[in-house]
Amino acid sequence: LSLSPSLSVSLCLSSSLNASGVFAASVSCPLDVIKTRMQEKQASRRPWPVLLTRIVQREGVLALYHGIGPRCMAVPSMMSLFALLQERFEIYFFGETVLRH
């Protein structure tokens, strides 16, 4: 099975964007959980290290990854959309795209 060069580059770019999006979502998810807990009324005055320790002690490490599924679906799709729009703007304004050279 032979793919055209442009399709091959698109698949490679899409795969790398998806992988980096999943990585970004998994790294930022614990921070988002801590931020959300800090926004709650009872936790608003606690510093984040104390809140992090409490979450891990009471609920376990996996509690920091609450909501990782939807984030792993949303972040890569947003990154892919951004790359597509960037490529189209480059073609529109410059006549060619930088990503394929």
mmCIF file of C-alpha atoms in Angstrom:
data_model
loop_
_atom_site.group_PDB
_atom_site.id
_atom_site.type_symbol
_atom_site.label_atom_id
_atom_site.label_comp_id
_atom_site.label_asym_id
_atom_site.label_seq_id
_atom_site.Cartn_x
_atom_site.Cartn_y
_atom_site.Cartn_z
ATOM 1 C CA LEU A 1 0.000 0.000 0.000
ATOM 2 C CA SER A 2 1.551 3.249 -1.129
ATOM 3 C CA LEU A 3 0.381 6.605 0.198
ATOM 4 C CA SER A 4 0.761 9.899 -1.576
ATOM 5 C CA PRO A 5 3.418 12.159 -0.027
ATOM 6 C CA SER A 6 0.888 14.746 1.117
ATOM 7 C CA LEU A 7 -1.334 12.103 2.746
ATOM 8 C CA SER A 8 1.683 10.532 4.407
ATOM 9 C CA VAL A 9 2.758 13.897 5.838
ATOM 10 C CA SER A 10 -0.811 14.605 6.985
ATOM 11 C CA LEU A 11 -1.046 11.256 8.770
ATOM 12 C CA CYS A 12 2.327 11.784 10.411
ATOM 13 C CA LEU A 13 1.356 15.292 11.530
ATOM 14 C CA SER A 14 -2.013 14.093 12.808
ATOM 15 C CA SER A 15 -0.407 11.235 14.748
ATOM 16 C CA SER A 16 2.157 13.502 16.365
ATOM 17 C CA LEU A 17 -0.508 16.075 17.258
ATOM 18 C CA ASN A 18 -2.666 13.386 18.849
ATOM 19 C CA ALA A 19 0.251 11.971 20.834
ATOM 20 C CA SER A 20 1.344 15.385 22.061
ATOM 21 C CA GLY A 21 -2.259 16.269 22.909
ATOM 22 C CA VAL A 22 -2.689 13.150 25.040
ATOM 23 C CA PHE A 23 0.630 13.902 26.761
ATOM 24 C CA ALA A 24 -0.401 17.523 27.433
ATOM 25 C CA ALA A 25 -3.771 16.400 28.790
ATOM 26 C CA SER A 26 -2.187 13.846 31.120
ATOM 27 C CA VAL A 27 0.334 16.373 32.447
ATOM 28 C CA SER A 28 -2.190 19.172 32.965
ATOM 29 C CA CYS A 29 -5.021 17.064 34.395
ATOM 30 C CA PRO A 30 -3.668 16.948 37.994
ATOM 31 C CA LEU A 31 -3.137 20.706 37.885
ATOM 32 C CA ASP A 32 -6.703 21.196 36.709
ATOM 33 C CA VAL A 33 -8.035 18.972 39.504
ATOM 34 C CA ILE A 34 -6.104 20.985 42.100
ATOM 35 C CA LYS A 35 -7.322 24.271 40.575
ATOM 36 C CA THR A 36 -10.925 23.065 40.665
ATOM 37 C CA ARG A 37 -10.607 21.960 44.282
ATOM 38 C CA MET A 38 -9.083 25.328 45.200
ATOM 39 C CA GLN A 39 -12.114 27.044 43.698
ATOM 40 C CA GLU A 40 -14.418 25.196 46.081
ATOM 41 C CA LYS A 41 -15.436 27.223 49.112
ATOM 42 C CA GLN A 42 -13.973 24.979 51.822
ATOM 43 C CA ALA A 43 -10.600 24.621 50.094
ATOM 44 C CA SER A 44 -10.179 28.196 48.950
ATOM 45 C CA ARG A 45 -7.799 29.192 51.750
ATOM 46 C CA ARG A 46 -5.531 26.153 51.654
ATOM 47 C CA PRO A 47 -2.250 26.398 49.763
ATOM 48 C CA TRP A 48 -1.974 24.054 46.791
ATOM 49 C CA PRO A 49 0.720 21.762 48.302
ATOM 50 C CA VAL A 50 -1.534 21.054 51.281
ATOM 51 C CA LEU A 51 -4.466 20.392 48.983
ATOM 52 C CA LEU A 52 -2.363 18.095 46.795
ATOM 53 C CA THR A 53 -1.235 16.098 49.846
ATOM 54 C CA ARG A 54 -4.816 15.789 51.111
ATOM 55 C CA ILE A 55 -6.125 14.563 47.774
ATOM 56 C CA VAL A 56 -3.402 11.917 47.508
ATOM 57 C CA GLN A 57 -3.803 10.779 51.140
ATOM 58 C CA ARG A 58 -7.615 10.636 51.180
ATOM 59 C CA GLU A 59 -8.486 9.661 47.617
ATOM 60 C CA GLY A 60 -5.282 8.248 46.133
ATOM 61 C CA VAL A 61 -3.118 9.341 43.232
ATOM 62 C CA LEU A 62 -5.746 8.353 40.661
ATOM 63 C CA ALA A 63 -8.024 11.101 41.982
ATOM 64 C CA LEU A 64 -5.646 13.591 40.367
ATOM 65 C CA TYR A 65 -6.618 12.130 36.994
ATOM 66 C CA HIS A 66 -10.359 12.538 37.425
ATOM 67 C CA GLY A 67 -11.740 13.525 34.023
ATOM 68 C CA ILE A 68 -8.711 12.401 32.015
ATOM 69 C CA GLY A 69 -10.871 10.615 29.399
ATOM 70 C CA PRO A 70 -12.709 13.667 28.095
ATOM 71 C CA ARG A 71 -9.501 15.730 28.236
ATOM 72 C CA CYS A 72 -7.630 13.131 26.160
ATOM 73 C CA MET A 73 -10.348 13.404 23.543
ATOM 74 C CA ALA A 74 -10.717 17.191 23.588
ATOM 75 C CA VAL A 75 -7.112 18.409 23.681
ATOM 76 C CA PRO A 76 -5.825 16.457 20.627
ATOM 77 C CA SER A 77 -8.819 17.493 18.545
ATOM 78 C CA MET A 78 -8.246 21.150 19.456
ATOM 79 C CA MET A 79 -4.561 20.830 18.544
ATOM 80 C CA SER A 80 -5.441 19.207 15.208
ATOM 81 C CA LEU A 81 -7.946 21.949 14.456
ATOM 82 C CA PHE A 82 -5.344 24.593 15.278
ATOM 83 C CA ALA A 83 -2.781 22.948 12.964
ATOM 84 C CA LEU A 84 -5.331 22.706 10.145
ATOM 85 C CA LEU A 85 -6.285 26.370 10.505
ATOM 86 C CA GLN A 86 -2.634 27.404 10.680
ATOM 87 C CA GLU A 87 -1.880 25.501 7.492
ATOM 88 C CA ARG A 88 -4.855 27.027 5.665
ATOM 89 C CA PHE A 89 -3.915 30.561 6.749
ATOM 90 C CA GLU A 90 -0.338 30.012 5.563
ATOM 91 C CA ILE A 91 -1.583 28.831 2.170
ATOM 92 C CA TYR A 92 -4.008 31.752 1.930
ATOM 93 C CA PHE A 93 -1.519 34.468 2.931
ATOM 94 C CA PHE A 94 1.793 33.040 1.660
ATOM 95 C CA GLY A 95 0.742 30.686 -1.131
ATOM 96 C CA GLU A 96 2.392 27.706 0.542
ATOM 97 C CA THR A 97 2.654 26.115 3.950
ATOM 98 C CA VAL A 98 5.748 25.926 6.106
ATOM 99 C CA LEU A 99 4.745 22.548 7.579
ATOM 100 C CA ARG A 100 5.363 20.613 4.365
ATOM 101 C CA HIS A 101 8.839 21.914 3.533
#
